[in-house]
Amino acid sequence: MTDKRVAVVTGASRGIGRAIASRLAADGRHVVLVSRSADSLESVKEAIESAGGSAEVRPCDVGDSEALTAMLDAVSDAHGRLDILVNNAGITRDGLLFRMSDEDFDDVIRVNLRSAFVAARVAGRMMMRGRFGRIVSIGSVTGLIGNPGQANYAAAKAGLSGLTKTLAKELGAKGVTANVVAPGFVETVMIADLPDAVMDEVVKRLPVRRVGQAEEIAAAVAFLTSDDAGYVTGQVLAVDGGMTG
């Protein structure tokens, strides 16, 4: 049991997820680190605890609905609460429309969208009992404007917006908010393999003339999961350097 607010962050082993987990821990939350890789999560936990924060590791494949449900139930049983859910886990299976298989489409929908639905269904009940909750899903500007070769990813991220707006309406009266943070180009391993020429062209088109940092996405999540954001719900916040402005 803990007096701290308990925050579950999926996909917490690296990149944006790791930055979010670290920021929430720095803000005084007890952070539950979720990913398929226990070893990677342990390094995040050690870094958080070295900085004075509180965290635990819960390995889980969020694409497995039964495992995800069981993990969230276990968190609630262990702490008597679940206050914050950050749906960050995601995969890509890129390919142009006529080359994309049904399996590649379904895998991305399962991990990127269905997991958020399942997690919200479980966590939402706990949050309503406590009359406080913050659900933040990490979308993408791809879900707002589309991107060639990412029909599955764009559909999943766009779906998060519709899911979130519905959650906001269904759960709002019980003190539970739901929002999406939609990053643009952020310096993570997902864009590390892009050629320099491509990145140079991307940066030229951004009003801020640079890519974002994972910590900047984490800052937006930190606000939306705070007490100060109780009147912000059903929103899609693009953190994209003006890309979709």
PDB file of C-alpha atoms in Angstrom:
ATOM      1  CA  MET A   1       0.000   0.000   0.000  1.00  0.00           C
ATOM      2  CA  THR A   2       1.177   3.521  -0.701  1.00  0.00           C
ATOM      3  CA  ASP A   3      -0.029   7.021   0.060  1.00  0.00           C
ATOM      4  CA  LYS A   4       1.456   8.237  -3.207  1.00  0.00           C
ATOM      5  CA  ARG A   5      -0.635   8.349  -6.336  1.00  0.00           C
ATOM      6  CA  VAL A   6       0.047   5.255  -8.398  1.00  0.00           C
ATOM      7  CA  ALA A   7       0.847   5.752 -12.074  1.00  0.00           C
ATOM      8  CA  VAL A   8       1.022   2.917 -14.600  1.00  0.00           C
ATOM      9  CA  VAL A   9       3.149   3.700 -17.665  1.00  0.00           C
ATOM     10  CA  THR A  10       3.164   1.175 -20.501  1.00  0.00           C
ATOM     11  CA  GLY A  11       6.087   1.010 -22.888  1.00  0.00           C
ATOM     12  CA  ALA A  12       8.252   2.445 -20.123  1.00  0.00           C
ATOM     13  CA  SER A  13      11.538   0.777 -21.026  1.00  0.00           C
ATOM     14  CA  ARG A  14      12.858   3.440 -23.383  1.00  0.00           C
ATOM     15  CA  GLY A  15      12.273   6.690 -25.243  1.00  0.00           C
ATOM     16  CA  ILE A  16       9.128   8.652 -24.504  1.00  0.00           C
ATOM     17  CA  GLY A  17       7.817   6.062 -22.057  1.00  0.00           C
ATOM     18  CA  ARG A  18      10.993   6.134 -19.993  1.00  0.00           C
ATOM     19  CA  ALA A  19      10.944   9.950 -19.941  1.00  0.00           C
ATOM     20  CA  ILE A  20       7.310   9.968 -18.812  1.00  0.00           C
ATOM     21  CA  ALA A  21       7.968   7.452 -16.049  1.00  0.00           C
ATOM     22  CA  SER A  22      10.979   9.413 -14.820  1.00  0.00           C
ATOM     23  CA  ARG A  23       9.060  12.694 -14.802  1.00  0.00           C
ATOM     24  CA  LEU A  24       6.058  11.275 -12.949  1.00  0.00           C
ATOM     25  CA  ALA A  25       8.359   9.728 -10.357  1.00  0.00           C
ATOM     26  CA  ALA A  26      10.160  13.058  -9.956  1.00  0.00           C
ATOM     27  CA  ASP A  27       6.750  14.654  -9.371  1.00  0.00           C
ATOM     28  CA  GLY A  28       6.101  12.296  -6.457  1.00  0.00           C
ATOM     29  CA  ARG A  29       4.148   9.458  -8.060  1.00  0.00           C
ATOM     30  CA  HIS A  30       4.822   5.790  -7.458  1.00  0.00           C
ATOM     31  CA  VAL A  31       5.387   4.574 -10.998  1.00  0.00           C
ATOM     32  CA  VAL A  32       4.568   1.092 -12.249  1.00  0.00           C
ATOM     33  CA  LEU A  33       6.873   0.354 -15.172  1.00  0.00           C
ATOM     34  CA  VAL A  34       5.325  -1.856 -17.839  1.00  0.00           C
ATOM     35  CA  SER A  35       6.974  -3.416 -20.874  1.00  0.00           C
ATOM     36  CA  ARG A  36       7.720  -6.873 -22.276  1.00  0.00           C
ATOM     37  CA  SER A  37      11.396  -6.525 -21.303  1.00  0.00           C
ATOM     38  CA  ALA A  38      11.998  -6.988 -17.583  1.00  0.00           C
ATOM     39  CA  ASP A  39      15.729  -6.308 -17.903  1.00  0.00           C
ATOM     40  CA  SER A  40      15.170  -2.938 -19.595  1.00  0.00           C
ATOM     41  CA  LEU A  41      12.614  -1.978 -16.974  1.00  0.00           C
ATOM     42  CA  GLU A  42      15.014  -2.771 -14.153  1.00  0.00           C
ATOM     43  CA  SER A  43      17.466  -0.165 -15.464  1.00  0.00           C
ATOM     44  CA  VAL A  44      14.682   2.437 -15.543  1.00  0.00           C
ATOM     45  CA  LYS A  45      13.670   1.505 -11.991  1.00  0.00           C
ATOM     46  CA  GLU A  46      17.253   1.837 -10.781  1.00  0.00           C
ATOM     47  CA  ALA A  47      17.602   5.267 -12.381  1.00  0.00           C
ATOM     48  CA  ILE A  48      14.337   6.459 -10.817  1.00  0.00           C
ATOM     49  CA  GLU A  49      15.279   5.200  -7.372  1.00  0.00           C
ATOM     50  CA  SER A  50      18.770   6.683  -7.637  1.00  0.00           C
ATOM     51  CA  ALA A  51      17.087  10.056  -8.191  1.00  0.00           C
ATOM     52  CA  GLY A  52      14.954   9.580  -5.092  1.00  0.00           C
ATOM     53  CA  GLY A  53      11.801   8.332  -6.793  1.00  0.00           C
ATOM     54  CA  SER A  54       9.603   5.292  -6.276  1.00  0.00           C
ATOM     55  CA  ALA A  55       8.981   2.626  -8.935  1.00  0.00           C
ATOM     56  CA  GLU A  56       8.288  -1.043  -9.518  1.00  0.00           C
ATOM     57  CA  VAL A  57       8.594  -3.369 -12.491  1.00  0.00           C
ATOM     58  CA  ARG A  58       5.619  -5.252 -13.990  1.00  0.00           C
ATOM     59  CA  PRO A  59       6.606  -7.064 -17.188  1.00  0.00           C
ATOM     60  CA  CYS A  60       3.592  -7.530 -19.466  1.00  0.00           C
ATOM     61  CA  ASP A  61       2.710  -7.851 -23.143  1.00  0.00           C
ATOM     62  CA  VAL A  62      -0.058  -5.265 -23.386  1.00  0.00           C
ATOM     63  CA  GLY A  63      -1.251  -6.905 -26.596  1.00  0.00           C
ATOM     64  CA  ASP A  64      -2.388  -9.849 -24.461  1.00  0.00           C
ATOM     65  CA  SER A  65      -5.682  -8.614 -22.996  1.00  0.00           C
ATOM     66  CA  GLU A  66      -5.851 -11.246 -20.263  1.00  0.00           C
ATOM     67  CA  ALA A  67      -2.281 -10.573 -19.134  1.00  0.00           C
ATOM     68  CA  LEU A  68      -2.870  -6.820 -19.186  1.00  0.00           C
ATOM     69  CA  THR A  69      -6.041  -7.143 -17.123  1.00  0.00           C
ATOM     70  CA  ALA A  70      -4.336  -9.419 -14.607  1.00  0.00           C
ATOM     71  CA  MET A  71      -1.382  -7.037 -14.269  1.00  0.00           C
ATOM     72  CA  LEU A  72      -3.585  -4.022 -13.590  1.00  0.00           C
ATOM     73  CA  ASP A  73      -5.672  -5.976 -11.091  1.00  0.00           C
ATOM     74  CA  ALA A  74      -2.460  -6.991  -9.328  1.00  0.00           C
ATOM     75  CA  VAL A  75      -1.331  -3.355  -9.121  1.00  0.00           C
ATOM     76  CA  SER A  76      -4.649  -2.340  -7.606  1.00  0.00           C
ATOM     77  CA  ASP A  77      -4.554  -5.226  -5.126  1.00  0.00           C
ATOM     78  CA  ALA A  78      -0.975  -4.373  -4.097  1.00  0.00           C
ATOM     79  CA  HIS A  79      -1.547  -0.649  -3.570  1.00  0.00           C
ATOM     80  CA  GLY A  80      -5.266  -0.293  -3.008  1.00  0.00           C
ATOM     81  CA  ARG A  81      -5.416   2.297  -5.766  1.00  0.00           C
ATOM     82  CA  LEU A  82      -4.611   3.107  -9.378  1.00  0.00           C
ATOM     83  CA  ASP A  83      -4.720   6.821 -10.085  1.00  0.00           C
ATOM     84  CA  ILE A  84      -2.924   7.423 -13.385  1.00  0.00           C
ATOM     85  CA  LEU A  85      -2.755   5.397 -16.582  1.00  0.00           C
ATOM     86  CA  VAL A  86      -0.426   6.355 -19.418  1.00  0.00           C
ATOM     87  CA  ASN A  87      -1.006   4.267 -22.546  1.00  0.00           C
ATOM     88  CA  ASN A  88       2.322   4.664 -24.285  1.00  0.00           C
ATOM     89  CA  ALA A  89       3.186   1.178 -25.571  1.00  0.00           C
ATOM     90  CA  GLY A  90       3.195   0.879 -29.329  1.00  0.00           C
ATOM     91  CA  ILE A  91       4.671  -0.916 -32.309  1.00  0.00           C
ATOM     92  CA  THR A  92       5.048  -0.219 -36.020  1.00  0.00           C
ATOM     93  CA  ARG A  93       4.608  -2.563 -38.967  1.00  0.00           C
ATOM     94  CA  ASP A  94       5.053  -0.122 -41.813  1.00  0.00           C
ATOM     95  CA  GLY A  95       4.192  -0.839 -45.421  1.00  0.00           C
ATOM     96  CA  LEU A  96       2.335   0.749 -48.300  1.00  0.00           C
ATOM     97  CA  LEU A  97      -1.365  -0.079 -48.552  1.00  0.00           C
ATOM     98  CA  PHE A  98      -1.134  -2.776 -51.226  1.00  0.00           C
ATOM     99  CA  ARG A  99       1.773  -4.502 -49.482  1.00  0.00           C
ATOM    100  CA  MET A 100       0.419  -4.419 -45.936  1.00  0.00           C
ATOM    101  CA  SER A 101      -0.847  -7.767 -44.695  1.00  0.00           C
ATOM    102  CA  ASP A 102      -3.923  -8.264 -42.534  1.00  0.00           C
ATOM    103  CA  GLU A 103      -1.604  -9.540 -39.808  1.00  0.00           C
ATOM    104  CA  ASP A 104       0.512  -6.382 -39.838  1.00  0.00           C
ATOM    105  CA  PHE A 105      -2.613  -4.249 -39.662  1.00  0.00           C
ATOM    106  CA  ASP A 106      -4.161  -6.272 -36.854  1.00  0.00           C
ATOM    107  CA  ASP A 107      -0.954  -6.438 -34.784  1.00  0.00           C
ATOM    108  CA  VAL A 108      -0.642  -2.658 -34.685  1.00  0.00           C
ATOM    109  CA  ILE A 109      -4.311  -2.162 -33.848  1.00  0.00           C
ATOM    110  CA  ARG A 110      -4.059  -4.783 -31.080  1.00  0.00           C
ATOM    111  CA  VAL A 111      -1.010  -3.280 -29.370  1.00  0.00           C
ATOM    112  CA  ASN A 112      -1.522   0.425 -30.073  1.00  0.00           C
ATOM    113  CA  LEU A 113      -5.298   0.751 -29.727  1.00  0.00           C
ATOM    114  CA  ARG A 114      -6.983  -2.282 -28.206  1.00  0.00           C
ATOM    115  CA  SER A 115      -4.551  -2.317 -25.277  1.00  0.00           C
ATOM    116  CA  ALA A 116      -5.552   1.258 -24.422  1.00  0.00           C
ATOM    117  CA  PHE A 117      -9.215   0.240 -24.455  1.00  0.00           C
ATOM    118  CA  VAL A 118      -8.599  -2.795 -22.237  1.00  0.00           C
ATOM    119  CA  ALA A 119      -6.412  -0.842 -19.823  1.00  0.00           C
ATOM    120  CA  ALA A 120      -8.949   1.980 -19.559  1.00  0.00           C
ATOM    121  CA  ARG A 121     -11.755  -0.516 -18.945  1.00  0.00           C
ATOM    122  CA  VAL A 122      -9.880  -2.014 -15.999  1.00  0.00           C
ATOM    123  CA  ALA A 123      -8.261   1.118 -14.586  1.00  0.00           C
ATOM    124  CA  GLY A 124     -11.356   3.245 -15.117  1.00  0.00           C
ATOM    125  CA  ARG A 125     -13.357   1.195 -12.619  1.00  0.00           C
ATOM    126  CA  MET A 126     -10.658   1.639  -9.982  1.00  0.00           C
ATOM    127  CA  MET A 127     -10.408   5.352 -10.668  1.00  0.00           C
ATOM    128  CA  MET A 128     -14.170   5.833 -10.425  1.00  0.00           C
ATOM    129  CA  ARG A 129     -14.188   4.153  -7.017  1.00  0.00           C
ATOM    130  CA  GLY A 130     -11.545   6.604  -5.844  1.00  0.00           C
ATOM    131  CA  ARG A 131     -13.286   9.500  -7.615  1.00  0.00           C
ATOM    132  CA  PHE A 132      -9.995  10.545  -9.154  1.00  0.00           C
ATOM    133  CA  GLY A 133      -8.250   9.402 -12.285  1.00  0.00           C
ATOM    134  CA  ARG A 134      -6.076  10.544 -15.144  1.00  0.00           C
ATOM    135  CA  ILE A 135      -5.878   8.591 -18.396  1.00  0.00           C
ATOM    136  CA  VAL A 136      -3.417   9.845 -20.993  1.00  0.00           C
ATOM    137  CA  SER A 137      -2.797   8.022 -24.252  1.00  0.00           C
ATOM    138  CA  ILE A 138       0.202   8.788 -26.410  1.00  0.00           C
ATOM    139  CA  GLY A 139      -1.035   9.362 -29.933  1.00  0.00           C
ATOM    140  CA  SER A 140       0.851  10.820 -32.874  1.00  0.00           C
ATOM    141  CA  VAL A 141       0.527  13.550 -35.446  1.00  0.00           C
ATOM    142  CA  THR A 142       0.275  10.618 -37.875  1.00  0.00           C
ATOM    143  CA  GLY A 143      -3.162   9.982 -36.407  1.00  0.00           C
ATOM    144  CA  LEU A 144      -4.111  13.575 -37.207  1.00  0.00           C
ATOM    145  CA  ILE A 145      -2.712  13.975 -40.725  1.00  0.00           C
ATOM    146  CA  GLY A 146      -1.844  10.465 -41.933  1.00  0.00           C
ATOM    147  CA  ASN A 147       1.462   9.230 -43.313  1.00  0.00           C
ATOM    148  CA  PRO A 148       2.269   7.097 -46.361  1.00  0.00           C
ATOM    149  CA  GLY A 149       3.202   3.561 -45.375  1.00  0.00           C
ATOM    150  CA  GLN A 150       1.479   3.761 -42.004  1.00  0.00           C
ATOM    151  CA  ALA A 151      -2.194   3.025 -42.605  1.00  0.00           C
ATOM    152  CA  ASN A 152      -2.258   0.716 -39.580  1.00  0.00           C
ATOM    153  CA  TYR A 153      -0.368   3.086 -37.277  1.00  0.00           C
ATOM    154  CA  ALA A 154      -2.397   6.126 -38.367  1.00  0.00           C
ATOM    155  CA  ALA A 155      -5.664   4.247 -37.871  1.00  0.00           C
ATOM    156  CA  ALA A 156      -4.628   3.123 -34.391  1.00  0.00           C
ATOM    157  CA  LYS A 157      -3.514   6.586 -33.309  1.00  0.00           C
ATOM    158  CA  ALA A 158      -6.638   8.211 -34.751  1.00  0.00           C
ATOM    159  CA  GLY A 159      -8.664   5.586 -32.906  1.00  0.00           C
ATOM    160  CA  LEU A 160      -7.085   6.677 -29.627  1.00  0.00           C
ATOM    161  CA  SER A 161      -8.607  10.106 -30.135  1.00  0.00           C
ATOM    162  CA  GLY A 162     -12.125   8.725 -30.566  1.00  0.00           C
ATOM    163  CA  LEU A 163     -11.691   6.346 -27.651  1.00  0.00           C
ATOM    164  CA  THR A 164     -10.397   9.138 -25.432  1.00  0.00           C
ATOM    165  CA  LYS A 165     -13.225  11.546 -26.237  1.00  0.00           C
ATOM    166  CA  THR A 166     -15.706   8.820 -25.340  1.00  0.00           C
ATOM    167  CA  LEU A 167     -13.907   7.985 -22.095  1.00  0.00           C
ATOM    168  CA  ALA A 168     -14.006  11.660 -21.168  1.00  0.00           C
ATOM    169  CA  LYS A 169     -17.787  11.675 -21.521  1.00  0.00           C
ATOM    170  CA  GLU A 170     -18.366   8.395 -19.727  1.00  0.00           C
ATOM    171  CA  LEU A 171     -16.013   8.918 -16.782  1.00  0.00           C
ATOM    172  CA  GLY A 172     -15.937  12.683 -16.249  1.00  0.00           C
ATOM    173  CA  ALA A 173     -18.669  12.825 -13.609  1.00  0.00           C
ATOM    174  CA  LYS A 174     -16.553  10.593 -11.368  1.00  0.00           C
ATOM    175  CA  GLY A 175     -13.472  12.819 -11.443  1.00  0.00           C
ATOM    176  CA  VAL A 176     -11.682  10.892 -14.171  1.00  0.00           C
ATOM    177  CA  THR A 177     -10.189  12.746 -17.140  1.00  0.00           C
ATOM    178  CA  ALA A 178      -8.953  11.328 -20.434  1.00  0.00           C
ATOM    179  CA  ASN A 179      -6.683  13.048 -22.939  1.00  0.00           C
ATOM    180  CA  VAL A 180      -4.271  12.340 -25.784  1.00  0.00           C
ATOM    181  CA  VAL A 181      -0.788  13.742 -26.245  1.00  0.00           C
ATOM    182  CA  ALA A 182       0.162  13.560 -29.930  1.00  0.00           C
ATOM    183  CA  PRO A 183       3.918  13.944 -30.470  1.00  0.00           C
ATOM    184  CA  GLY A 184       5.457  15.034 -33.725  1.00  0.00           C
ATOM    185  CA  PHE A 185       9.076  14.263 -34.588  1.00  0.00           C
ATOM    186  CA  VAL A 186      10.796  13.404 -31.320  1.00  0.00           C
ATOM    187  CA  GLU A 187      14.408  12.330 -30.906  1.00  0.00           C
ATOM    188  CA  THR A 188      13.977   8.622 -30.158  1.00  0.00           C
ATOM    189  CA  VAL A 189      15.057   5.331 -31.703  1.00  0.00           C
ATOM    190  CA  MET A 190      11.955   5.451 -33.925  1.00  0.00           C
ATOM    191  CA  ILE A 191      13.511   8.196 -36.049  1.00  0.00           C
ATOM    192  CA  ALA A 192      17.180   7.356 -35.448  1.00  0.00           C
ATOM    193  CA  ASP A 193      17.462   5.410 -38.708  1.00  0.00           C
ATOM    194  CA  LEU A 194      16.079   8.159 -40.921  1.00  0.00           C
ATOM    195  CA  PRO A 195      18.707   9.529 -43.343  1.00  0.00           C
ATOM    196  CA  ASP A 196      20.215  12.903 -42.468  1.00  0.00           C
ATOM    197  CA  ALA A 197      18.825  14.407 -45.665  1.00  0.00           C
ATOM    198  CA  VAL A 198      15.307  13.387 -44.658  1.00  0.00           C
ATOM    199  CA  MET A 199      15.694  14.808 -41.158  1.00  0.00           C
ATOM    200  CA  ASP A 200      17.131  18.041 -42.528  1.00  0.00           C
ATOM    201  CA  GLU A 201      14.052  18.439 -44.702  1.00  0.00           C
ATOM    202  CA  VAL A 202      11.746  17.674 -41.768  1.00  0.00           C
ATOM    203  CA  VAL A 203      13.436  20.273 -39.569  1.00  0.00           C
ATOM    204  CA  LYS A 204      13.185  22.918 -42.298  1.00  0.00           C
ATOM    205  CA  ARG A 205       9.412  22.468 -42.357  1.00  0.00           C
ATOM    206  CA  LEU A 206       8.957  22.757 -38.608  1.00  0.00           C
ATOM    207  CA  PRO A 207       8.229  26.260 -37.299  1.00  0.00           C
ATOM    208  CA  VAL A 208      10.537  25.671 -34.327  1.00  0.00           C
ATOM    209  CA  ARG A 209      13.318  24.370 -36.634  1.00  0.00           C
ATOM    210  CA  ARG A 210      14.191  21.350 -34.462  1.00  0.00           C
ATOM    211  CA  VAL A 211      12.909  17.950 -33.433  1.00  0.00           C
ATOM    212  CA  GLY A 212      11.386  17.505 -30.004  1.00  0.00           C
ATOM    213  CA  GLN A 213      12.801  15.825 -26.935  1.00  0.00           C
ATOM    214  CA  ALA A 214      11.154  13.001 -25.022  1.00  0.00           C
ATOM    215  CA  GLU A 215      11.237  15.163 -21.896  1.00  0.00           C
ATOM    216  CA  GLU A 216       8.986  17.702 -23.622  1.00  0.00           C
ATOM    217  CA  ILE A 217       6.351  15.036 -24.198  1.00  0.00           C
ATOM    218  CA  ALA A 218       6.753  13.963 -20.568  1.00  0.00           C
ATOM    219  CA  ALA A 219       6.133  17.531 -19.426  1.00  0.00           C
ATOM    220  CA  ALA A 220       2.794  17.606 -21.234  1.00  0.00           C
ATOM    221  CA  VAL A 221       1.820  14.285 -19.666  1.00  0.00           C
ATOM    222  CA  ALA A 222       2.885  15.547 -16.247  1.00  0.00           C
ATOM    223  CA  PHE A 223       0.457  18.450 -16.531  1.00  0.00           C
ATOM    224  CA  LEU A 224      -2.451  16.366 -17.829  1.00  0.00           C
ATOM    225  CA  THR A 225      -2.023  13.886 -14.966  1.00  0.00           C
ATOM    226  CA  SER A 226      -1.800  16.583 -12.303  1.00  0.00           C
ATOM    227  CA  ASP A 227      -4.468  17.968  -9.989  1.00  0.00           C
ATOM    228  CA  ASP A 228      -4.303  21.222 -11.959  1.00  0.00           C
ATOM    229  CA  ALA A 229      -5.686  19.503 -15.091  1.00  0.00           C
ATOM    230  CA  GLY A 230      -9.017  18.451 -13.624  1.00  0.00           C
ATOM    231  CA  TYR A 231     -10.953  20.641 -16.070  1.00  0.00           C
ATOM    232  CA  VAL A 232      -9.048  19.413 -19.135  1.00  0.00           C
ATOM    233  CA  THR A 233     -10.572  16.296 -20.661  1.00  0.00           C
ATOM    234  CA  GLY A 234     -11.402  14.845 -24.058  1.00  0.00           C
ATOM    235  CA  GLN A 235      -8.579  16.799 -25.684  1.00  0.00           C
ATOM    236  CA  VAL A 236      -5.869  15.948 -28.199  1.00  0.00           C
ATOM    237  CA  LEU A 237      -2.742  17.984 -27.464  1.00  0.00           C
ATOM    238  CA  ALA A 238      -0.266  18.025 -30.335  1.00  0.00           C
ATOM    239  CA  VAL A 239       3.277  18.494 -29.075  1.00  0.00           C
ATOM    240  CA  ASP A 240       4.833  18.814 -32.491  1.00  0.00           C
ATOM    241  CA  GLY A 241       6.763  22.057 -32.856  1.00  0.00           C
ATOM    242  CA  GLY A 242       3.958  23.572 -34.895  1.00  0.00           C
ATOM    243  CA  MET A 243       3.870  20.767 -37.464  1.00  0.00           C
ATOM    244  CA  THR A 244       0.068  20.585 -37.496  1.00  0.00           C
ATOM    245  CA  GLY A 245      -0.558  24.178 -36.464  1.00  0.00           C
TER     246      GLY A 245
END
